[in-house]
Coordinates of C-alpha atoms in Angstrom, one line a residue:
Chain A
X1 CA 0.1 0.0 0.0
X2 CA 1.3 3.5 -0.9
X3 CA 1.5 5.5 2.2
X4 CA 2.4 9.0 2.8
X5 CA 6.0 9.1 3.6
X6 CA 9.2 11.1 3.7
X7 CA 12.2 9.4 2.2
X8 CA 14.3 9.1 -0.9
X9 CA 12.5 7.3 -3.9
X10 CA 14.2 4.2 -5.3
X11 CA 14.7 3.0 -8.9
X12 CA 11.3 0.7 -9.1
X13 CA 9.5 3.8 -8.1
X14 CA 11.1 5.7 -10.9
X15 CA 10.2 3.2 -13.2
X16 CA 6.7 3.2 -11.8
X17 CA 5.9 6.8 -12.6
X18 CA 7.8 6.7 -16.1
X19 CA 4.1 6.0 -17.3
X20 CA 2.3 8.6 -15.2
X21 CA 1.8 12.2 -13.9
X22 CA 4.1 13.9 -11.3
X23 CA 4.4 17.4 -9.8
X24 CA 6.6 18.8 -6.9
X25 CA 6.0 21.8 -5.0
X26 CA 9.1 23.8 -4.1
X27 CA 8.4 22.8 -0.5
X28 CA 9.4 19.2 -1.7
X29 CA 5.9 17.6 -1.4
X30 CA 5.6 15.5 -4.4
X31 CA 2.4 14.0 -5.8
X32 CA 2.7 11.1 -8.3
X33 CA 0.3 9.2 -10.4
X34 CA 1.0 5.8 -11.7
X35 CA -0.8 5.4 -15.0
X36 CA -0.4 1.9 -15.4
X37 CA -2.7 1.5 -12.3
X38 CA -5.1 4.7 -12.8
X39 CA -8.3 3.9 -14.1
X40 CA -9.5 7.2 -14.2
X41 CA -12.5 6.9 -11.6
X42 CA -11.9 10.6 -10.6
X43 CA -12.4 10.2 -6.7
X44 CA -9.1 12.1 -6.3
X45 CA -10.6 15.1 -8.3
X46 CA -13.7 14.9 -6.3
X47 CA -11.9 15.3 -3.2
X48 CA -9.2 17.7 -4.3
X49 CA -9.9 19.3 -7.5
X50 CA -7.2 22.0 -7.2
X51 CA -4.5 19.1 -7.5
X52 CA -6.0 16.6 -9.7
X53 CA -7.9 16.7 -13.1
X54 CA -9.3 13.9 -15.1
X55 CA -8.3 13.9 -18.9
X56 CA -8.3 11.1 -21.5
X57 CA -9.7 8.7 -18.7
X58 CA -6.4 9.2 -16.6
X59 CA -5.9 11.5 -13.6
X60 CA -3.4 14.2 -14.0
X61 CA -1.5 16.2 -11.2
X62 CA -2.2 19.8 -11.7
X63 CA 0.8 22.3 -11.6
X64 CA 2.0 22.7 -8.1
X65 CA 1.3 26.2 -8.0
X66 CA -2.3 25.4 -7.9
X67 CA -2.1 23.1 -5.0
X68 CA 1.1 24.0 -2.8
X69 CA -0.9 26.0 -0.4
X70 CA -3.5 23.5 0.6
X71 CA -3.2 21.5 4.0
X72 CA -1.4 18.4 3.5
X73 CA -4.5 16.5 4.9
X74 CA -6.3 17.1 1.8
X75 CA -3.9 15.8 -0.5
X76 CA -3.4 12.8 1.7
X77 CA -7.2 12.4 1.5
X78 CA -7.4 12.6 -2.3
X79 CA -4.4 9.9 -2.2
X80 CA -6.2 7.5 -0.2
X81 CA -9.7 7.9 -2.1
X82 CA -8.1 6.0 -5.1
X83 CA -9.2 2.5 -5.5
X84 CA -6.2 1.6 -7.5
X85 CA -3.8 2.9 -5.2
X86 CA -2.0 4.6 -8.0
X87 CA -1.5 8.0 -6.1
X88 CA 1.2 8.7 -3.6
X89 CA 1.7 11.8 -1.6
X90 CA 5.2 12.1 -0.3
X91 CA 7.9 14.6 0.4
X92 CA 10.8 13.1 -1.6
X93 CA 14.6 13.6 -1.4
X94 CA 15.7 11.9 -4.5
Chain B
X1 CA -52.0 3.6 -13.7
X2 CA -53.1 5.1 -17.0
X3 CA -51.2 3.5 -19.9
X4 CA -50.3 6.1 -22.8
X5 CA -48.5 3.8 -24.9
X6 CA -48.2 0.0 -25.7
X7 CA -46.0 -2.1 -28.2
X8 CA -44.3 -5.5 -28.1
X9 CA -41.8 -4.3 -25.8
X10 CA -43.0 -2.5 -23.2
X11 CA -46.0 -0.5 -21.4
X12 CA -45.3 3.0 -20.5
X13 CA -47.6 4.5 -17.7
X14 CA -47.6 8.4 -17.8
X15 CA -45.3 9.7 -14.8
X16 CA -44.1 6.1 -14.0
X17 CA -41.1 3.9 -15.0
X18 CA -41.7 2.1 -18.1
X19 CA -42.5 -1.7 -17.9
X20 CA -40.7 -4.1 -20.2
X21 CA -42.5 -7.5 -20.9
X22 CA -40.6 -10.0 -18.9
X23 CA -40.4 -12.3 -22.0
X24 CA -37.8 -9.6 -23.1
X25 CA -35.4 -10.6 -20.5
X26 CA -34.5 -14.2 -20.6
X27 CA -31.9 -16.4 -18.8
X28 CA -30.8 -18.0 -22.0
X29 CA -30.7 -16.8 -25.9
X30 CA -32.9 -18.7 -28.0
X31 CA -31.0 -20.8 -30.8
X32 CA -29.5 -18.1 -33.2
X33 CA -30.9 -15.2 -31.4
X34 CA -28.9 -12.0 -30.9
X35 CA -30.4 -10.9 -27.6
X36 CA -27.8 -8.4 -27.4
X37 CA -29.5 -6.7 -30.5
X38 CA -32.8 -6.7 -28.5
X39 CA -31.3 -5.1 -25.4
X40 CA -29.8 -2.4 -28.0
X41 CA -33.5 -1.8 -28.9
X42 CA -34.4 -1.5 -25.3
X43 CA -31.9 1.0 -24.5
X44 CA -32.8 3.2 -27.4
X45 CA -36.4 2.9 -26.6
X46 CA -35.9 3.7 -22.7
X47 CA -33.5 5.2 -20.6
X48 CA -34.8 3.3 -17.7
X49 CA -37.4 1.0 -17.2
X50 CA -38.7 -2.3 -15.0
X51 CA -39.2 -5.7 -16.2
X52 CA -42.9 -7.3 -15.4
X53 CA -43.7 -7.1 -11.6
X54 CA -40.0 -6.9 -10.4
X55 CA -39.2 -3.3 -9.0
X56 CA -35.9 -3.0 -9.7
X57 CA -35.2 -0.4 -12.3
X58 CA -32.8 -1.1 -15.1
X59 CA -30.8 1.8 -16.2
X60 CA -29.4 1.6 -20.0
X61 CA -27.3 4.5 -21.2
X62 CA -23.6 5.2 -20.6
X63 CA -23.6 8.4 -18.5
X64 CA -26.3 7.1 -16.1
X65 CA -24.8 3.7 -15.5
X66 CA -21.1 5.3 -15.1
X67 CA -22.7 7.5 -12.3
X68 CA -24.2 4.4 -10.6
X69 CA -21.3 2.4 -10.6
X70 CA -18.9 5.2 -9.8
X71 CA -21.1 6.5 -6.6
X72 CA -21.0 3.8 -3.8
X73 CA -22.3 6.6 -1.4
X74 CA -25.9 7.1 -3.5
X75 CA -25.8 3.6 -5.1
X76 CA -24.7 1.1 -2.6
X77 CA -23.3 -2.1 -3.9
X78 CA -25.6 -4.5 -1.9
X79 CA -28.7 -4.6 0.0
X80 CA -29.3 -2.5 2.9
X81 CA -28.0 -4.4 6.0
X82 CA -28.0 -3.1 9.6
X83 CA -24.9 -3.9 11.7
X84 CA -26.9 -6.3 14.0
X85 CA -28.5 -8.3 11.1
X86 CA -27.2 -11.8 10.9
X87 CA -24.4 -12.6 8.4
X88 CA -25.3 -14.5 5.4
X89 CA -22.3 -16.2 4.5
X90 CA -20.0 -14.8 7.2
X91 CA -18.1 -12.8 5.0
X92 CA -20.5 -10.2 4.3
X93 CA -19.0 -6.8 3.5
X94 CA -19.3 -3.9 5.9
X95 CA -23.0 -3.1 6.3
X96 CA -24.7 0.1 5.0
X97 CA -28.3 1.2 5.6
X98 CA -28.2 4.9 4.7
X99 CA -26.0 7.2 2.7
X100 CA -23.9 8.1 5.5
X101 CA -23.2 4.3 6.3
X102 CA -22.6 3.5 2.5
X103 CA -20.0 6.5 2.1
X104 CA -18.2 4.8 5.2
X105 CA -18.4 1.4 3.9
X106 CA -16.9 2.6 0.5
X107 CA -14.1 4.3 2.1
X108 CA -13.5 0.7 3.9
X109 CA -13.8 -1.3 0.7
X110 CA -11.0 1.2 -0.9
X111 CA -9.0 0.5 2.2
X112 CA -9.5 -3.4 1.7
X113 CA -8.6 -3.1 -2.2
X114 CA -5.3 -1.1 -1.4
X115 CA -4.4 -3.9 1.2
X116 CA -4.9 -6.3 -1.8
X117 CA -3.5 -4.5 -4.8
X118 CA 0.0 -5.3 -4.2
X119 CA -1.4 -9.3 -5.4
X120 CA -3.0 -7.4 -8.5
X121 CA -0.4 -4.9 -10.1
X122 CA 0.6 -5.1 -13.8
X123 CA 4.0 -6.3 -12.8
X124 CA 2.7 -8.8 -10.3
X125 CA 0.7 -10.1 -13.3
X126 CA 3.6 -10.0 -15.6
X127 CA 5.4 -12.3 -13.2
X128 CA 2.5 -14.8 -14.1
X129 CA 2.7 -14.8 -17.7
X130 CA 5.2 -17.9 -18.4
X131 CA 3.0 -19.9 -15.9
X132 CA -0.2 -19.0 -18.1
X133 CA 1.6 -20.2 -21.2
X134 CA 2.3 -23.6 -19.6
X135 CA -1.2 -24.0 -18.6
X136 CA -2.4 -23.1 -21.7
X137 CA 0.0 -25.1 -23.6
X138 CA -0.7 -28.5 -21.5
X139 CA -4.3 -28.0 -22.1
X140 CA -3.9 -27.5 -25.9
X141 CA -1.4 -30.3 -25.8
X142 CA -4.7 -32.7 -25.2
X143 CA -6.3 -32.1 -28.3
X144 CA -4.7 -30.3 -30.7
X145 CA -3.9 -33.4 -32.7
X146 CA -7.2 -34.5 -32.8
X147 CA -8.6 -31.8 -35.0
X148 CA -11.5 -31.2 -32.9
X149 CA -12.3 -29.7 -29.1
X150 CA -14.7 -27.9 -26.9
X151 CA -13.3 -24.7 -26.4
X152 CA -15.2 -24.3 -23.3
X153 CA -15.0 -27.9 -21.6
X154 CA -11.5 -28.6 -22.8
X155 CA -9.9 -25.2 -22.5
X156 CA -11.6 -22.1 -21.0
X157 CA -13.0 -23.6 -18.1
X158 CA -9.6 -25.1 -16.9
X159 CA -7.2 -22.3 -18.0
X160 CA -7.9 -19.2 -15.9
X161 CA -9.5 -21.1 -12.9
X162 CA -6.3 -23.5 -12.7
X163 CA -4.0 -20.3 -12.5
X164 CA -6.3 -18.8 -9.8
X165 CA -6.1 -21.9 -7.8
X166 CA -2.4 -21.8 -7.9
X167 CA -2.2 -17.9 -7.0
X168 CA -4.5 -18.6 -4.4
X169 CA -2.5 -21.1 -2.9
X170 CA -5.1 -24.2 -3.0
X171 CA -3.4 -27.6 -3.0
X172 CA -2.9 -29.2 -6.2
X173 CA -5.1 -32.1 -5.6
X174 CA -7.9 -29.5 -5.2
X175 CA -7.6 -27.6 -8.3
X176 CA -10.1 -29.8 -10.3
X177 CA -12.6 -29.5 -7.8
X178 CA -12.5 -26.0 -7.3
X179 CA -12.5 -25.3 -11.0
X180 CA -15.7 -27.3 -11.3
X181 CA -17.3 -25.4 -8.7
X182 CA -16.3 -22.1 -10.6
X183 CA -17.8 -23.3 -13.4
X184 CA -21.0 -24.7 -12.1
X185 CA -21.6 -22.0 -9.2
X186 CA -23.6 -19.7 -11.5
X187 CA -24.6 -22.1 -14.3
X188 CA -28.2 -22.9 -14.5
X189 CA -29.8 -25.6 -16.2
X190 CA -31.1 -24.4 -20.0
X191 CA -34.5 -25.9 -19.3
X192 CA -35.0 -24.3 -16.0
X193 CA -37.8 -21.9 -15.6
X194 CA -38.3 -19.0 -13.0
X195 CA -34.9 -19.6 -11.6
X196 CA -33.7 -17.3 -8.9
X197 CA -31.6 -14.9 -9.9
X198 CA -28.2 -15.0 -8.0
X199 CA -29.0 -17.5 -5.5
X200 CA -26.5 -16.7 -2.7
X201 CA -27.2 -20.1 -0.8
X202 CA -27.0 -22.6 -3.5
X203 CA -24.8 -25.8 -2.6
X204 CA -21.7 -25.1 -4.6
X205 CA -21.7 -21.4 -3.2
X206 CA -21.7 -23.1 0.3
X207 CA -19.1 -25.7 -0.8
X208 CA -16.5 -22.7 -2.1
X209 CA -17.3 -20.5 1.1
X210 CA -16.5 -23.7 3.4
X211 CA -13.6 -24.5 1.2
X212 CA -11.9 -21.1 1.5
X213 CA -12.5 -20.6 5.1
X214 CA -10.8 -24.3 5.6
X215 CA -7.9 -23.2 3.6
X216 CA -7.4 -20.0 5.2
X217 CA -7.3 -21.9 8.6
X218 CA -5.0 -24.4 7.3
X219 CA -2.4 -21.8 6.4
X220 CA -2.9 -19.5 9.3
X221 CA -0.1 -21.0 11.4
X222 CA 2.4 -20.8 8.2
X223 CA 1.2 -18.3 5.7
X224 CA 2.9 -19.0 2.5
X225 CA 3.5 -16.6 -0.6
X226 CA 0.4 -17.3 -2.0
X227 CA -2.7 -15.2 -2.1
X228 CA -4.1 -16.2 1.0
X229 CA -0.7 -15.9 2.8
X230 CA -0.8 -12.5 1.7
X231 CA -4.4 -11.9 3.3
X232 CA -3.3 -13.4 6.6
X233 CA -0.2 -11.3 6.9
X234 CA -2.5 -8.2 6.1
X235 CA -4.8 -9.3 8.8
X236 CA -1.8 -9.8 11.4
X237 CA -0.7 -6.3 10.5
X238 CA -3.9 -4.9 11.1
X239 CA -4.8 -4.1 7.5
X240 CA -7.6 -6.5 7.3
X241 CA -10.2 -8.0 9.5
X242 CA -10.6 -11.8 9.7
X243 CA -14.4 -11.4 7.9
X244 CA -12.4 -9.4 5.1
X245 CA -9.8 -12.0 4.6
X246 CA -12.7 -14.6 4.2
X247 CA -14.5 -12.0 1.9
X248 CA -11.3 -11.8 -0.2
X249 CA -10.4 -15.5 -0.6
X250 CA -14.2 -16.0 -1.5
X251 CA -14.6 -13.3 -4.0
X252 CA -11.4 -14.4 -5.5
X253 CA -12.5 -17.8 -6.2
X254 CA -16.1 -16.7 -7.1
X255 CA -14.9 -13.6 -9.3
X256 CA -12.2 -15.1 -11.2
X257 CA -13.6 -18.4 -12.8
X258 CA -16.4 -18.1 -14.7
X259 CA -15.9 -14.4 -16.1
X260 CA -12.7 -15.1 -17.8
X261 CA -14.0 -18.4 -19.1
X262 CA -17.4 -16.9 -20.4
X263 CA -15.2 -14.0 -21.9
X264 CA -12.8 -16.2 -23.7
X265 CA -15.8 -18.0 -25.0
X266 CA -17.1 -14.8 -26.5
X267 CA -13.6 -13.7 -28.0
X268 CA -13.0 -17.1 -29.6
X269 CA -16.5 -17.9 -31.1
X270 CA -16.2 -14.3 -32.8
X271 CA -12.8 -15.4 -34.3
X272 CA -14.3 -18.4 -35.2
X273 CA -16.6 -16.6 -37.2
X274 CA -14.6 -14.0 -38.6
X275 CA -11.4 -15.1 -40.3
X276 CA -10.2 -11.8 -41.1
X277 CA -9.7 -10.8 -37.4
X278 CA -8.4 -14.1 -36.6
X279 CA -5.7 -13.5 -39.4
X280 CA -5.0 -10.0 -37.7
X281 CA -4.7 -11.8 -34.3
X282 CA -1.8 -13.9 -35.7
X283 CA -0.1 -11.5 -38.0
X284 CA -0.3 -8.3 -35.5
X285 CA 0.0 -9.8 -32.2
X286 CA 0.6 -6.3 -30.9
X287 CA -3.0 -5.7 -31.6
X288 CA -4.4 -8.6 -29.5
X289 CA -5.2 -6.2 -26.4
X290 CA -7.4 -3.8 -28.3
X291 CA -8.9 -6.7 -30.3
X292 CA -9.8 -8.5 -27.0
X293 CA -10.9 -5.4 -25.2
X294 CA -13.1 -4.3 -28.0
X295 CA -14.7 -8.0 -28.0
X296 CA -15.2 -7.3 -24.4
X297 CA -17.2 -4.3 -24.8
X298 CA -19.2 -6.1 -27.8
X299 CA -20.0 -8.9 -25.6
X300 CA -19.9 -8.2 -21.9
X301 CA -21.0 -10.3 -19.2
X302 CA -24.3 -9.8 -17.0
X303 CA -24.5 -6.8 -14.6
X304 CA -24.9 -5.5 -11.1
X305 CA -27.4 -4.2 -8.7
X306 CA -27.1 -1.1 -6.4
X307 CA -29.3 0.2 -3.7
X308 CA -30.5 3.6 -3.7
X309 CA -29.2 5.5 -0.5
X310 CA -31.8 8.3 -0.5
X311 CA -34.6 10.0 -2.6
X312 CA -33.4 11.7 -5.7
X313 CA -34.2 12.5 -9.5
X314 CA -31.8 10.8 -11.4
X315 CA -31.5 11.1 -15.3
X316 CA -35.1 11.8 -15.4
X317 CA -36.3 8.8 -13.1
X318 CA -37.8 9.5 -9.5
X319 CA -35.8 7.2 -7.1
X320 CA -36.4 6.2 -3.5
X321 CA -34.0 5.5 -0.6
X322 CA -34.2 1.4 -0.7
X323 CA -35.1 1.1 -4.5
X324 CA -32.7 -1.5 -6.4
X325 CA -31.1 -0.3 -9.6
X326 CA -29.7 -2.4 -12.3
X327 CA -26.8 -2.0 -14.7
X328 CA -26.8 -4.6 -17.3
X329 CA -23.4 -4.0 -18.9
X330 CA -24.2 -4.9 -22.4
X331 CA -26.3 -2.0 -22.6
X332 CA -24.1 0.7 -21.5
X333 CA -21.3 -0.7 -23.3
X334 CA -23.0 -0.8 -26.8
X335 CA -24.6 2.6 -26.1
X336 CA -23.3 4.8 -29.1
X337 CA -23.4 7.7 -26.5
X338 CA -20.5 6.4 -25.0
X339 CA -17.2 7.8 -25.5
X340 CA -15.7 6.3 -28.9
X341 CA -18.8 3.8 -28.8
X342 CA -20.4 5.1 -32.1
X343 CA -18.4 2.5 -34.2
X344 CA -16.4 -0.6 -33.8
X345 CA -13.1 -0.1 -33.4
X346 CA -10.4 -3.1 -33.2
X347 CA -7.5 -0.8 -33.1
X348 CA -8.3 1.9 -30.1
X349 CA -5.4 2.5 -27.9
X350 CA -7.8 3.1 -24.6
X351 CA -11.3 2.6 -23.9
X352 CA -13.5 3.8 -21.2
X353 CA -16.3 1.2 -21.4
X354 CA -17.7 -0.1 -18.4
X355 CA -17.6 -3.9 -18.9
X356 CA -15.0 -4.2 -16.2
X357 CA -17.5 -2.4 -13.8
X358 CA -16.0 0.9 -12.9
X359 CA -14.6 3.0 -10.0
X360 CA -14.7 1.4 -6.5
X361 CA -15.6 -2.1 -7.7
X362 CA -13.9 -1.9 -10.9
X363 CA -12.4 -5.7 -11.3
X364 CA -9.2 -5.7 -9.3
X365 CA -8.0 -8.8 -11.3
X366 CA -8.2 -6.8 -14.5
X367 CA -4.6 -7.0 -15.1
X368 CA -4.8 -10.8 -14.6
X369 CA -7.8 -11.4 -16.8
X370 CA -6.3 -9.2 -19.6
X371 CA -3.0 -10.9 -19.9
X372 CA -4.5 -14.1 -19.5
X373 CA -6.7 -13.3 -22.5
X374 CA -3.5 -12.3 -24.6
X375 CA -1.8 -15.4 -23.6
X376 CA -4.7 -17.4 -24.5
X377 CA -5.0 -16.0 -27.8
X378 CA -1.3 -16.0 -28.7
X379 CA -0.8 -19.7 -27.8
X380 CA -3.8 -21.3 -29.0
X381 CA -3.4 -19.5 -32.5
X382 CA 0.3 -20.5 -32.6
X383 CA -0.7 -24.1 -32.4
X384 CA -4.2 -24.2 -33.9
X385 CA -4.5 -20.9 -36.6
X386 CA -7.7 -21.9 -38.3
X387 CA -10.8 -23.6 -36.8
X388 CA -14.6 -23.1 -37.0
X389 CA -17.5 -24.0 -35.1
X390 CA -18.7 -27.7 -35.9
X391 CA -21.5 -27.6 -38.0
X392 CA -25.0 -28.5 -37.0
X393 CA -24.2 -27.5 -33.5
X394 CA -27.1 -25.7 -31.5
X395 CA -25.2 -23.5 -29.1
X396 CA -26.7 -22.9 -25.7
X397 CA -25.8 -19.5 -24.2
X398 CA -26.6 -18.7 -20.9
X399 CA -27.2 -15.1 -20.3
X400 CA -27.9 -14.8 -16.7
X401 CA -24.8 -14.2 -14.5
X402 CA -22.5 -14.0 -17.6
X403 CA -21.9 -17.5 -18.0
X404 CA -22.2 -17.4 -21.8
X405 CA -21.5 -20.6 -23.8
X406 CA -21.9 -23.7 -22.0
X407 CA -20.3 -25.6 -24.7
X408 CA -18.2 -24.5 -27.9
X409 CA -17.1 -27.2 -30.3
X410 CA -14.6 -26.4 -32.6
X411 CA -12.8 -28.5 -35.7
X412 CA -9.8 -27.7 -37.7
X413 CA -7.4 -29.7 -40.1
X414 CA -4.5 -31.1 -38.7

């Protein structure tokens, strides 16, 4: 299960988001969506439309300046709503 | 009730939900009948309807069906049940009885899905492809030289179920029995009349529930690297409750076998009747996934009900809390109003049809099933590139529960 975390991402995770969407805020919070898993259910967009949008049956992360001021909990809630565990919200060092 | 129109399909009462003649909705297709075309006509005639005296409301068009499947808070995936109600099978999902409890139950269901996901990711499914090829070829070895086989009874009813039993962690000696149960659990005799839809307490269902429960207990002291072991570790880690472990194990058996078996039957029957598309499968294997997905859209399996959690106006229909609605997948999946669904397209890169269900209840085994379909198509056509349905055969197609063809005799030259 993908959880909120603070650590360096590994090679497998880099590979996992090679087919996906990612945005990082200046504070280091990064949202990643794995499009191999995402089925476009839209729950993330419903919970947090500032950070997520559905296009072409996939979820995409909006530019970080649109969500960087949001409470972290709202981003986490959006990530937790994904039935496919396709979203990770984390502070990445790598 | 004042009737304002009556025709061969239905009667429509002013201000009420149209009522369709039960003869339009059958458990079995008549020989040679294109029942899906009849359902297409019903969809075009009615965005929603009821069938005879049954109060269930069928929704027929893409947008409404997508919303029903997507919104578990307004359309709960099960009958209303209070927390103190007796369990039916011991693995019932978290109960819901109104919108608030349904929303909470949906959140819990998504939590459970996340606990299961490590065993259903694309990369995990890729790991099983070599084994899928072995199973496919072991089965084909048994009949390839004979020039004939029953695709359903000699191949598809064993192929994916056997793989599933291995993934589950069932002992080898039980695989045959479990595959048989999977094939039989939703199957009804063609001569039956007035069959009770989705009888959750038939003997085969009870046998599966009992078997899975015993399998879980037998592995509890020393969980292996199989699916049951994964569930037990998730339980130990506090991710899953004991009843969720039983539910996941049981649904794994109930959901995986007959669905893929039926889908492969529809795919291979279509290819047997369409040599040009069969040639494309052989010559352009990179197109197999898109061909298979379009054939799934055209020949979806049955459907699912939902219970309405509060009074609402929905796509022109007045629904009350407690009403039951039904999505028969073939209707929205063939609805030309759906995205890209206005024409047959075996080359589309992506699809947004609803044949796998959608959103919080979308088939978690989708990546396994797609890979298994690809392997079956590749391995079969590498060994048996040309085949046809045996002359004079009258096929039995079970509409109900998405069982599909009970038998599919093929012949070919050796």
